[in-house]
């Protein structure tokens, strides 16, 4: 990306909340926070922030269920500083006891904010419904009890287990000299460390539709309808991505046109897919008037059934292919997105695909492929529901899910 004047460096680790033991819930996210609280060469949070902001750069991180990323974006001439910061934070964190106590309070505030946003929390409630009592279904931030139980020792142990270079990928995107970055890595990242950790396998699916309800005095009701889909590396993942786009990705999707535009049942309705090492899900989410929850669910179920009843028209298939291509390239305009793409590909995918390669696979999908994957995915005890809002009739939800 030599047309830019900046570069993004990302240290990506194949770890996240899925790699936690029960008593460690939230430790991956807490580690991410603590690495910004001081290191050997930058001993305080202030010294870290002043170093990166002194050159107008950005320093951030993210923790997911299977991937943790620490990244910095700077003007190209400050690449050395960005790498020095990232490498020192990851390899030599201070893990000060007093700072840990403060950061626990910050994390618990973050957890409380998430729970106070029902439109977001309903997705977590559905995850717990799909994968109960296991890491894949747990909240990434953990619980107050598990967060408060962590110590500098437990955090250091987790870092040793999960942040070794055998479990890491360094990606660089933008206007940077790759040979120079390689030399920096060889000099500053040190030894390989422990091998990649093992993740906890997802357990089998429930044999019947599950309904999870949190009663809250909200003006709107929030629904998340979802079921088991495909693991990240399943050969049918490109066909599923197209099926999802047809169903509920965008304002011209079937769900949006039917549930919002024609029936007026929701301000927003959409669908998405998630894929993990050995599991996946397709989810439809909507915010509706509580009195119209059952009617909205009926409309959602009709569109899911329609998708698996016959091939998608070629004009609609062509439209969603172009939609995904365009959104992919728009999303990759930024060097951070490019760095994150290749880091995730290297750590999580069986084969590393460039954006062009991935979109080529997508282009090859036929209408028959989409029908086949929807019939494969939307079968058996597929659907589960999470609901947050005024007290509903759970049996009415359950009847609709099981009558299909």
mmCIF file of C-alpha atoms in Angstrom:
data_model
loop_
_atom_site.group_PDB
_atom_site.id
_atom_site.type_symbol
_atom_site.label_atom_id
_atom_site.label_comp_id
_atom_site.label_asym_id
_atom_site.label_seq_id
_atom_site.Cartn_x
_atom_site.Cartn_y
_atom_site.Cartn_z
ATOM 1 C CA UNK A 1 0.000 0.000 0.000
ATOM 2 C CA UNK A 2 2.709 2.429 -1.077
ATOM 3 C CA UNK A 3 0.147 5.119 -1.925
ATOM 4 C CA UNK A 4 -0.377 5.756 1.798
ATOM 5 C CA UNK A 5 1.858 7.657 4.199
ATOM 6 C CA UNK A 6 1.159 5.387 7.151
ATOM 7 C CA UNK A 7 1.650 1.801 8.234
ATOM 8 C CA UNK A 8 -0.119 -0.576 10.588
ATOM 9 C CA UNK A 9 1.759 -3.189 12.597
ATOM 10 C CA UNK A 10 -0.288 -5.926 14.251
ATOM 11 C CA UNK A 11 0.855 -8.648 16.626
ATOM 12 C CA UNK A 12 -1.823 -11.334 16.380
ATOM 13 C CA UNK A 13 -2.122 -14.287 18.754
ATOM 14 C CA UNK A 14 -4.219 -17.407 18.272
ATOM 15 C CA UNK A 15 -5.912 -17.124 21.636
ATOM 16 C CA UNK A 16 -8.974 -15.599 23.246
ATOM 17 C CA UNK A 17 -11.770 -16.374 25.657
ATOM 18 C CA UNK A 18 -12.203 -19.841 24.176
ATOM 19 C CA UNK A 19 -8.849 -20.869 25.621
ATOM 20 C CA UNK A 20 -9.783 -20.059 29.214
ATOM 21 C CA UNK A 21 -10.417 -22.511 32.018
ATOM 22 C CA UNK A 22 -13.639 -21.990 33.972
ATOM 23 C CA UNK A 23 -11.877 -20.118 36.766
ATOM 24 C CA UNK A 24 -10.092 -17.926 34.205
ATOM 25 C CA UNK A 25 -13.204 -16.446 32.551
ATOM 26 C CA UNK A 26 -12.338 -12.956 31.345
ATOM 27 C CA UNK A 27 -8.578 -13.307 31.769
ATOM 28 C CA UNK A 28 -7.836 -12.952 28.037
ATOM 29 C CA UNK A 29 -9.634 -9.616 27.978
ATOM 30 C CA UNK A 30 -8.033 -8.533 31.259
ATOM 31 C CA UNK A 31 -4.578 -9.361 29.874
ATOM 32 C CA UNK A 32 -5.285 -7.128 26.888
ATOM 33 C CA UNK A 33 -6.048 -4.260 29.289
ATOM 34 C CA UNK A 34 -3.002 -4.897 31.480
ATOM 35 C CA UNK A 35 -0.527 -4.818 28.612
ATOM 36 C CA UNK A 36 -1.337 -1.121 28.233
ATOM 37 C CA UNK A 37 -0.542 -0.362 31.896
ATOM 38 C CA UNK A 38 3.239 -0.423 31.631
ATOM 39 C CA UNK A 39 6.233 -2.389 30.348
ATOM 40 C CA UNK A 40 9.988 -2.514 30.858
ATOM 41 C CA UNK A 41 10.854 0.435 28.592
ATOM 42 C CA UNK A 42 7.512 2.233 29.033
ATOM 43 C CA UNK A 43 6.775 1.717 32.745
ATOM 44 C CA UNK A 44 3.383 3.447 33.011
ATOM 45 C CA UNK A 45 0.188 3.772 31.016
ATOM 46 C CA UNK A 46 0.980 7.465 30.630
ATOM 47 C CA UNK A 47 4.425 6.806 29.164
ATOM 48 C CA UNK A 48 2.880 4.423 26.625
ATOM 49 C CA UNK A 49 0.156 6.864 25.594
ATOM 50 C CA UNK A 50 2.553 9.817 25.439
ATOM 51 C CA UNK A 51 4.973 7.864 23.258
ATOM 52 C CA UNK A 52 2.387 6.919 20.643
ATOM 53 C CA UNK A 53 0.412 10.173 20.744
ATOM 54 C CA UNK A 54 3.663 12.138 20.567
ATOM 55 C CA UNK A 55 3.902 11.046 16.931
ATOM 56 C CA UNK A 56 0.150 11.219 16.250
ATOM 57 C CA UNK A 57 -0.193 7.451 16.182
ATOM 58 C CA UNK A 58 -2.853 5.011 17.326
ATOM 59 C CA UNK A 59 -2.301 2.069 19.676
ATOM 60 C CA UNK A 60 -5.088 -0.381 20.408
ATOM 61 C CA UNK A 61 -6.035 -4.026 20.868
ATOM 62 C CA UNK A 62 -8.957 -6.418 20.608
ATOM 63 C CA UNK A 63 -9.838 -9.738 22.209
ATOM 64 C CA UNK A 64 -12.222 -12.169 20.558
ATOM 65 C CA UNK A 65 -12.992 -15.809 21.247
ATOM 66 C CA UNK A 66 -10.158 -17.213 19.133
ATOM 67 C CA UNK A 67 -7.983 -14.217 18.250
ATOM 68 C CA UNK A 68 -6.218 -11.437 20.169
ATOM 69 C CA UNK A 69 -4.643 -8.528 18.292
ATOM 70 C CA UNK A 70 -2.368 -5.713 19.481
ATOM 71 C CA UNK A 71 -1.828 -3.085 16.821
ATOM 72 C CA UNK A 72 -0.452 0.343 16.100
ATOM 73 C CA UNK A 73 -0.918 2.693 13.164
ATOM 74 C CA UNK A 74 1.626 5.454 12.629
ATOM 75 C CA UNK A 75 3.108 7.671 9.959
ATOM 76 C CA UNK A 76 5.557 5.499 8.032
ATOM 77 C CA UNK A 77 8.662 7.158 9.459
ATOM 78 C CA UNK A 78 7.613 6.133 12.990
ATOM 79 C CA UNK A 79 7.397 2.393 12.324
ATOM 80 C CA UNK A 80 10.346 1.692 14.627
ATOM 81 C CA UNK A 81 8.623 3.377 17.569
ATOM 82 C CA UNK A 82 5.384 1.486 16.969
ATOM 83 C CA UNK A 83 7.232 -1.805 16.878
ATOM 84 C CA UNK A 84 9.220 -0.948 19.993
ATOM 85 C CA UNK A 85 6.008 -0.214 21.882
ATOM 86 C CA UNK A 86 4.180 -3.340 20.733
ATOM 87 C CA UNK A 87 7.077 -5.695 21.327
ATOM 88 C CA UNK A 88 7.854 -4.315 24.791
ATOM 89 C CA UNK A 89 4.212 -4.412 25.880
ATOM 90 C CA UNK A 90 3.814 -8.029 24.815
ATOM 91 C CA UNK A 91 7.209 -9.383 25.856
ATOM 92 C CA UNK A 92 7.870 -7.379 29.044
ATOM 93 C CA UNK A 93 4.618 -6.278 30.731
ATOM 94 C CA UNK A 94 4.966 -4.972 34.294
ATOM 95 C CA UNK A 95 1.705 -6.434 35.675
ATOM 96 C CA UNK A 96 1.699 -4.130 38.672
ATOM 97 C CA UNK A 97 -0.616 -5.270 41.488
ATOM 98 C CA UNK A 98 -2.069 -1.805 42.110
ATOM 99 C CA UNK A 99 -2.681 -1.246 38.397
ATOM 100 C CA UNK A 100 -4.389 -4.629 38.188
ATOM 101 C CA UNK A 101 -6.826 -3.675 40.944
ATOM 102 C CA UNK A 102 -7.709 -0.465 39.102
ATOM 103 C CA UNK A 103 -8.102 -2.225 35.780
ATOM 104 C CA UNK A 104 -10.411 -4.832 37.269
ATOM 105 C CA UNK A 105 -12.776 -2.007 38.163
ATOM 106 C CA UNK A 106 -12.532 -0.658 34.620
ATOM 107 C CA UNK A 107 -13.345 -4.071 33.141
ATOM 108 C CA UNK A 108 -16.332 -4.496 35.443
ATOM 109 C CA UNK A 109 -17.620 -1.084 34.347
ATOM 110 C CA UNK A 110 -17.218 -2.225 30.746
ATOM 111 C CA UNK A 111 -19.142 -5.408 31.511
ATOM 112 C CA UNK A 112 -21.909 -3.400 33.165
ATOM 113 C CA UNK A 113 -22.189 -1.119 30.136
ATOM 114 C CA UNK A 114 -22.572 -4.143 27.865
ATOM 115 C CA UNK A 115 -25.321 -5.593 30.035
ATOM 116 C CA UNK A 116 -27.108 -2.232 30.042
ATOM 117 C CA UNK A 117 -27.380 -2.307 26.231
ATOM 118 C CA UNK A 118 -30.091 -4.924 25.544
ATOM 119 C CA UNK A 119 -29.722 -4.670 21.785
ATOM 120 C CA UNK A 120 -26.136 -5.858 22.166
ATOM 121 C CA UNK A 121 -26.556 -8.155 25.164
ATOM 122 C CA UNK A 122 -29.207 -10.263 23.411
ATOM 123 C CA UNK A 123 -26.423 -11.623 21.186
ATOM 124 C CA UNK A 124 -24.509 -12.776 24.261
ATOM 125 C CA UNK A 125 -27.678 -14.357 25.630
ATOM 126 C CA UNK A 126 -28.051 -16.291 22.376
ATOM 127 C CA UNK A 127 -24.408 -17.440 22.530
ATOM 128 C CA UNK A 128 -25.037 -18.823 26.016
ATOM 129 C CA UNK A 129 -28.119 -20.582 24.637
ATOM 130 C CA UNK A 130 -26.264 -22.127 21.704
ATOM 131 C CA UNK A 131 -23.175 -23.168 23.684
ATOM 132 C CA UNK A 132 -24.171 -23.422 27.363
ATOM 133 C CA UNK A 133 -21.618 -24.000 30.123
ATOM 134 C CA UNK A 134 -18.572 -23.808 27.851
ATOM 135 C CA UNK A 135 -16.065 -21.145 26.769
ATOM 136 C CA UNK A 136 -17.590 -20.574 23.335
ATOM 137 C CA UNK A 137 -20.829 -19.367 24.904
ATOM 138 C CA UNK A 138 -19.364 -17.224 27.665
ATOM 139 C CA UNK A 139 -19.059 -13.453 27.758
ATOM 140 C CA UNK A 140 -15.531 -12.485 26.684
ATOM 141 C CA UNK A 141 -15.175 -10.035 29.585
ATOM 142 C CA UNK A 142 -15.920 -12.778 32.130
ATOM 143 C CA UNK A 143 -17.887 -12.381 35.352
ATOM 144 C CA UNK A 144 -17.270 -10.112 38.365
ATOM 145 C CA UNK A 145 -16.202 -13.151 40.395
ATOM 146 C CA UNK A 146 -13.665 -14.499 37.907
ATOM 147 C CA UNK A 147 -12.266 -11.079 37.013
ATOM 148 C CA UNK A 148 -11.750 -10.167 40.666
ATOM 149 C CA UNK A 149 -10.028 -13.496 41.351
ATOM 150 C CA UNK A 150 -7.156 -12.847 38.929
ATOM 151 C CA UNK A 151 -3.683 -11.990 40.239
ATOM 152 C CA UNK A 152 -0.440 -10.817 38.627
ATOM 153 C CA UNK A 153 0.693 -14.431 38.877
ATOM 154 C CA UNK A 154 -2.326 -15.892 37.083
ATOM 155 C CA UNK A 155 -2.048 -13.253 34.366
ATOM 156 C CA UNK A 156 1.677 -13.916 33.870
ATOM 157 C CA UNK A 157 0.943 -17.643 33.613
ATOM 158 C CA UNK A 158 -1.754 -17.022 30.995
ATOM 159 C CA UNK A 159 0.586 -14.807 28.951
ATOM 160 C CA UNK A 160 3.298 -17.493 28.987
ATOM 161 C CA UNK A 161 0.781 -20.103 27.860
ATOM 162 C CA UNK A 162 -0.851 -18.119 25.075
ATOM 163 C CA UNK A 163 1.418 -15.283 23.929
ATOM 164 C CA UNK A 164 4.435 -17.268 22.761
ATOM 165 C CA UNK A 165 5.735 -16.512 19.286
ATOM 166 C CA UNK A 166 4.868 -20.041 18.162
ATOM 167 C CA UNK A 167 1.276 -18.839 18.497
ATOM 168 C CA UNK A 168 1.803 -15.408 16.936
ATOM 169 C CA UNK A 169 1.823 -13.692 13.569
ATOM 170 C CA UNK A 170 3.227 -10.235 12.883
ATOM 171 C CA UNK A 171 1.463 -8.471 10.027
ATOM 172 C CA UNK A 172 2.421 -5.157 8.482
ATOM 173 C CA UNK A 173 0.309 -3.213 6.009
ATOM 174 C CA UNK A 174 0.740 0.193 4.464
ATOM 175 C CA UNK A 175 3.860 2.066 3.455
ATOM 176 C CA UNK A 176 6.568 0.119 5.279
ATOM 177 C CA UNK A 177 9.806 -1.644 4.349
ATOM 178 C CA UNK A 178 9.165 -5.375 4.968
ATOM 179 C CA UNK A 179 12.868 -6.257 5.204
ATOM 180 C CA UNK A 180 13.375 -3.624 7.883
ATOM 181 C CA UNK A 181 10.377 -4.878 9.857
ATOM 182 C CA UNK A 182 11.726 -8.438 9.697
ATOM 183 C CA UNK A 183 15.016 -7.233 11.160
ATOM 184 C CA UNK A 184 13.149 -5.441 13.944
ATOM 185 C CA UNK A 185 11.225 -8.613 14.732
ATOM 186 C CA UNK A 186 14.343 -10.759 14.837
ATOM 187 C CA UNK A 187 16.031 -8.285 17.163
ATOM 188 C CA UNK A 188 13.199 -7.415 19.553
ATOM 189 C CA UNK A 189 10.763 -10.295 19.777
ATOM 190 C CA UNK A 190 13.213 -12.822 21.169
ATOM 191 C CA UNK A 191 12.662 -16.552 21.599
ATOM 192 C CA UNK A 192 9.698 -18.543 20.316
ATOM 193 C CA UNK A 193 8.293 -19.486 23.730
ATOM 194 C CA UNK A 194 5.697 -22.139 24.461
ATOM 195 C CA UNK A 195 3.768 -23.917 21.673
ATOM 196 C CA UNK A 196 0.270 -22.867 20.697
ATOM 197 C CA UNK A 197 -2.326 -23.668 23.399
ATOM 198 C CA UNK A 198 -5.259 -26.040 22.977
ATOM 199 C CA UNK A 199 -8.815 -24.768 22.711
ATOM 200 C CA UNK A 200 -11.857 -26.283 24.401
ATOM 201 C CA UNK A 201 -14.035 -28.173 21.904
ATOM 202 C CA UNK A 202 -17.658 -27.143 21.426
ATOM 203 C CA UNK A 203 -20.163 -29.650 22.773
ATOM 204 C CA UNK A 204 -22.986 -31.110 20.708
ATOM 205 C CA UNK A 205 -26.153 -29.188 19.931
ATOM 206 C CA UNK A 206 -29.306 -29.362 22.070
ATOM 207 C CA UNK A 207 -31.888 -31.730 20.618
ATOM 208 C CA UNK A 208 -34.761 -29.235 20.728
ATOM 209 C CA UNK A 209 -35.335 -25.522 20.262
ATOM 210 C CA UNK A 210 -34.201 -23.460 23.241
ATOM 211 C CA UNK A 211 -35.738 -20.152 24.354
ATOM 212 C CA UNK A 212 -33.820 -17.833 26.711
ATOM 213 C CA UNK A 213 -35.604 -14.809 28.143
ATOM 214 C CA UNK A 214 -34.464 -11.830 30.203
ATOM 215 C CA UNK A 215 -37.422 -9.756 31.354
ATOM 216 C CA UNK A 216 -36.661 -6.022 31.376
ATOM 217 C CA UNK A 217 -38.958 -2.962 31.373
ATOM 218 C CA UNK A 218 -37.716 -1.763 27.978
ATOM 219 C CA UNK A 219 -39.750 0.141 25.401
ATOM 220 C CA UNK A 220 -38.581 -2.216 22.680
ATOM 221 C CA UNK A 221 -38.144 -5.984 22.632
ATOM 222 C CA UNK A 222 -34.930 -7.457 21.265
ATOM 223 C CA UNK A 223 -34.895 -10.796 19.467
ATOM 224 C CA UNK A 224 -31.947 -12.901 18.359
ATOM 225 C CA UNK A 225 -32.900 -16.039 16.452
ATOM 226 C CA UNK A 226 -30.057 -18.367 15.616
ATOM 227 C CA UNK A 227 -28.878 -21.849 14.947
ATOM 228 C CA UNK A 228 -25.798 -23.908 14.325
ATOM 229 C CA UNK A 229 -24.060 -23.286 11.026
ATOM 230 C CA UNK A 230 -20.561 -24.088 9.716
ATOM 231 C CA UNK A 231 -17.066 -24.068 11.211
ATOM 232 C CA UNK A 232 -14.677 -21.430 9.940
ATOM 233 C CA UNK A 233 -12.878 -23.693 7.470
ATOM 234 C CA UNK A 234 -15.836 -25.603 6.054
ATOM 235 C CA UNK A 235 -15.725 -25.723 2.215
ATOM 236 C CA UNK A 236 -19.303 -24.411 2.093
ATOM 237 C CA UNK A 237 -18.478 -21.201 3.970
ATOM 238 C CA UNK A 238 -18.580 -19.065 0.815
ATOM 239 C CA UNK A 239 -22.017 -20.371 -0.140
ATOM 240 C CA UNK A 240 -23.200 -19.698 3.418
ATOM 241 C CA UNK A 241 -21.871 -16.157 3.265
ATOM 242 C CA UNK A 242 -23.952 -15.568 0.146
ATOM 243 C CA UNK A 243 -27.017 -17.165 1.744
ATOM 244 C CA UNK A 244 -26.637 -14.837 4.716
ATOM 245 C CA UNK A 245 -26.325 -11.767 2.491
ATOM 246 C CA UNK A 246 -29.492 -12.761 0.643
ATOM 247 C CA UNK A 247 -31.318 -13.311 3.911
ATOM 248 C CA UNK A 248 -30.379 -10.307 6.003
ATOM 249 C CA UNK A 249 -27.221 -8.373 5.134
ATOM 250 C CA UNK A 250 -28.149 -4.898 3.954
ATOM 251 C CA UNK A 251 -31.202 -2.790 3.235
ATOM 252 C CA UNK A 252 -32.052 -4.722 0.064
ATOM 253 C CA UNK A 253 -31.938 -8.112 1.802
ATOM 254 C CA UNK A 254 -35.056 -10.261 2.028
ATOM 255 C CA UNK A 255 -35.517 -9.759 5.755
ATOM 256 C CA UNK A 256 -35.184 -5.985 5.598
ATOM 257 C CA UNK A 257 -37.581 -5.675 2.669
ATOM 258 C CA UNK A 258 -40.162 -7.967 4.274
ATOM 259 C CA UNK A 259 -39.961 -7.279 8.010
ATOM 260 C CA UNK A 260 -39.283 -3.548 7.885
ATOM 261 C CA UNK A 261 -40.350 -2.196 4.505
ATOM 262 C CA UNK A 262 -43.450 -4.293 3.777
ATOM 263 C CA UNK A 263 -44.718 -5.219 7.255
ATOM 264 C CA UNK A 264 -43.280 -2.347 9.316
ATOM 265 C CA UNK A 265 -42.519 -4.653 12.242
ATOM 266 C CA UNK A 266 -38.978 -3.488 13.034
ATOM 267 C CA UNK A 267 -36.763 -0.465 12.653
ATOM 268 C CA UNK A 268 -33.769 -2.706 12.113
ATOM 269 C CA UNK A 269 -33.478 -6.374 11.202
ATOM 270 C CA UNK A 270 -30.373 -8.138 9.951
ATOM 271 C CA UNK A 271 -28.485 -11.417 9.920
ATOM 272 C CA UNK A 272 -24.858 -12.470 10.226
ATOM 273 C CA UNK A 273 -22.706 -15.583 10.362
ATOM 274 C CA UNK A 274 -19.897 -16.450 12.773
ATOM 275 C CA UNK A 275 -17.429 -19.281 12.339
ATOM 276 C CA UNK A 276 -15.055 -20.876 14.834
ATOM 277 C CA UNK A 277 -12.593 -23.772 14.665
ATOM 278 C CA UNK A 278 -15.226 -26.472 15.091
ATOM 279 C CA UNK A 279 -18.567 -24.648 15.247
ATOM 280 C CA UNK A 280 -20.534 -21.786 13.772
ATOM 281 C CA UNK A 281 -23.869 -19.996 13.833
ATOM 282 C CA UNK A 282 -26.216 -17.958 11.683
ATOM 283 C CA UNK A 283 -28.111 -15.298 13.611
ATOM 284 C CA UNK A 284 -31.043 -13.011 12.808
ATOM 285 C CA UNK A 285 -31.522 -10.017 15.118
ATOM 286 C CA UNK A 286 -34.347 -7.491 15.336
ATOM 287 C CA UNK A 287 -35.679 -4.791 17.633
ATOM 288 C CA UNK A 288 -39.485 -4.749 17.675
ATOM 289 C CA UNK A 289 -42.538 -3.496 19.527
ATOM 290 C CA UNK A 290 -43.090 -6.071 22.320
ATOM 291 C CA UNK A 291 -46.681 -6.623 21.169
ATOM 292 C CA UNK A 292 -45.415 -7.529 17.701
ATOM 293 C CA UNK A 293 -42.685 -9.947 18.791
ATOM 294 C CA UNK A 294 -44.571 -13.061 17.721
ATOM 295 C CA UNK A 295 -45.591 -11.594 14.362
ATOM 296 C CA UNK A 296 -41.984 -10.524 13.732
ATOM 297 C CA UNK A 297 -40.713 -13.999 14.575
ATOM 298 C CA UNK A 298 -43.246 -15.499 12.159
ATOM 299 C CA UNK A 299 -41.992 -13.223 9.374
ATOM 300 C CA UNK A 300 -38.359 -14.117 10.104
ATOM 301 C CA UNK A 301 -39.133 -17.834 10.034
ATOM 302 C CA UNK A 302 -40.993 -17.488 6.729
ATOM 303 C CA UNK A 303 -37.968 -15.896 5.085
ATOM 304 C CA UNK A 304 -35.643 -18.583 6.445
ATOM 305 C CA UNK A 305 -37.961 -21.276 5.084
ATOM 306 C CA UNK A 306 -38.279 -19.532 1.708
ATOM 307 C CA UNK A 307 -34.510 -19.497 1.314
ATOM 308 C CA UNK A 308 -34.264 -23.273 1.590
ATOM 309 C CA UNK A 309 -37.244 -24.087 -0.638
ATOM 310 C CA UNK A 310 -35.727 -23.324 -4.040
ATOM 311 C CA UNK A 311 -32.749 -21.837 -5.909
ATOM 312 C CA UNK A 312 -32.078 -18.129 -5.613
ATOM 313 C CA UNK A 313 -32.797 -16.224 -8.868
ATOM 314 C CA UNK A 314 -29.610 -15.495 -10.800
ATOM 315 C CA UNK A 315 -30.252 -11.741 -10.687
ATOM 316 C CA UNK A 316 -30.431 -11.809 -6.883
ATOM 317 C CA UNK A 317 -27.331 -13.989 -6.645
ATOM 318 C CA UNK A 318 -25.400 -11.600 -8.901
ATOM 319 C CA UNK A 319 -26.528 -8.634 -6.795
ATOM 320 C CA UNK A 320 -25.310 -10.100 -3.500
ATOM 321 C CA UNK A 321 -21.997 -11.184 -5.031
ATOM 322 C CA UNK A 322 -21.335 -7.616 -6.108
ATOM 323 C CA UNK A 323 -22.528 -6.353 -2.720
ATOM 324 C CA UNK A 324 -20.051 -8.548 -0.837
ATOM 325 C CA UNK A 325 -17.203 -7.704 -3.210
ATOM 326 C CA UNK A 326 -17.821 -3.993 -2.858
ATOM 327 C CA UNK A 327 -18.132 -4.091 0.921
ATOM 328 C CA UNK A 328 -14.980 -6.213 1.174
ATOM 329 C CA UNK A 329 -12.892 -3.739 -0.790
ATOM 330 C CA UNK A 330 -14.349 -0.767 1.056
ATOM 331 C CA UNK A 331 -13.481 -2.450 4.335
ATOM 332 C CA UNK A 332 -9.905 -3.060 3.209
ATOM 333 C CA UNK A 333 -9.171 0.564 2.297
ATOM 334 C CA UNK A 334 -7.553 0.996 5.721
ATOM 335 C CA UNK A 335 -4.171 -0.570 6.494
ATOM 336 C CA UNK A 336 -5.407 -1.864 9.870
ATOM 337 C CA UNK A 337 -8.104 -3.919 8.134
ATOM 338 C CA UNK A 338 -5.531 -5.368 5.739
ATOM 339 C CA UNK A 339 -3.169 -6.282 8.584
ATOM 340 C CA UNK A 340 -6.009 -7.874 10.537
ATOM 341 C CA UNK A 341 -7.189 -9.846 7.477
ATOM 342 C CA UNK A 342 -3.813 -11.496 6.952
ATOM 343 C CA UNK A 343 -3.244 -12.097 10.659
ATOM 344 C CA UNK A 344 -6.567 -13.904 10.977
ATOM 345 C CA UNK A 345 -5.911 -15.871 7.797
ATOM 346 C CA UNK A 346 -2.516 -17.039 9.048
ATOM 347 C CA UNK A 347 -3.708 -18.079 12.509
ATOM 348 C CA UNK A 348 -7.261 -19.299 11.944
ATOM 349 C CA UNK A 349 -7.575 -20.574 8.375
ATOM 350 C CA UNK A 350 -6.357 -23.852 6.920
ATOM 351 C CA UNK A 351 -5.281 -22.003 3.793
ATOM 352 C CA UNK A 352 -4.221 -18.381 3.642
ATOM 353 C CA UNK A 353 -6.350 -16.553 1.090
ATOM 354 C CA UNK A 354 -5.793 -13.054 -0.189
ATOM 355 C CA UNK A 355 -8.928 -10.939 -0.601
ATOM 356 C CA UNK A 356 -8.783 -11.618 -4.348
ATOM 357 C CA UNK A 357 -8.572 -15.374 -3.731
ATOM 358 C CA UNK A 358 -11.475 -15.322 -1.271
ATOM 359 C CA UNK A 359 -13.678 -13.298 -3.613
ATOM 360 C CA UNK A 360 -12.772 -15.657 -6.450
ATOM 361 C CA UNK A 361 -14.117 -18.559 -4.372
ATOM 362 C CA UNK A 362 -17.247 -16.530 -3.694
ATOM 363 C CA UNK A 363 -17.728 -15.783 -7.392
ATOM 364 C CA UNK A 364 -17.648 -19.515 -8.200
ATOM 365 C CA UNK A 365 -20.645 -20.285 -5.954
ATOM 366 C CA UNK A 366 -23.824 -21.215 -7.855
ATOM 367 C CA UNK A 367 -27.502 -20.911 -6.971
ATOM 368 C CA UNK A 368 -27.558 -24.676 -6.466
ATOM 369 C CA UNK A 369 -24.671 -24.341 -3.991
ATOM 370 C CA UNK A 370 -26.626 -21.760 -1.992
ATOM 371 C CA UNK A 371 -29.696 -24.002 -1.928
ATOM 372 C CA UNK A 372 -27.629 -27.004 -0.889
ATOM 373 C CA UNK A 373 -25.953 -25.170 1.994
ATOM 374 C CA UNK A 374 -29.221 -23.683 3.267
ATOM 375 C CA UNK A 375 -30.819 -27.119 3.247
ATOM 376 C CA UNK A 376 -27.762 -28.479 5.011
ATOM 377 C CA UNK A 377 -27.720 -25.758 7.679
ATOM 378 C CA UNK A 378 -31.441 -25.100 8.164
ATOM 379 C CA UNK A 379 -32.312 -28.663 9.114
ATOM 380 C CA UNK A 380 -33.131 -30.550 12.309
ATOM 381 C CA UNK A 381 -33.489 -28.706 15.661
ATOM 382 C CA UNK A 382 -31.875 -25.663 14.162
ATOM 383 C CA UNK A 383 -33.420 -22.568 15.646
ATOM 384 C CA UNK A 384 -33.019 -21.105 19.121
ATOM 385 C CA UNK A 385 -34.196 -17.757 20.423
ATOM 386 C CA UNK A 386 -32.964 -15.153 22.881
ATOM 387 C CA UNK A 387 -35.296 -12.364 23.996
ATOM 388 C CA UNK A 388 -34.831 -9.263 26.141
ATOM 389 C CA UNK A 389 -37.829 -7.075 26.902
ATOM 390 C CA UNK A 390 -41.210 -6.970 28.670
ATOM 391 C CA UNK A 391 -42.493 -10.304 29.959
ATOM 392 C CA UNK A 392 -43.446 -12.503 26.960
ATOM 393 C CA UNK A 393 -45.148 -15.870 26.574
ATOM 394 C CA UNK A 394 -42.213 -18.257 26.126
ATOM 395 C CA UNK A 395 -44.505 -21.065 24.970
ATOM 396 C CA UNK A 396 -45.724 -18.962 22.041
ATOM 397 C CA UNK A 397 -42.121 -18.475 20.946
ATOM 398 C CA UNK A 398 -41.333 -22.153 21.389
ATOM 399 C CA UNK A 399 -44.401 -23.251 19.412
ATOM 400 C CA UNK A 400 -43.308 -21.148 16.459
ATOM 401 C CA UNK A 401 -39.767 -22.491 16.514
ATOM 402 C CA UNK A 402 -40.844 -26.134 16.680
ATOM 403 C CA UNK A 403 -43.749 -25.942 14.207
ATOM 404 C CA UNK A 404 -41.437 -25.630 11.214
#
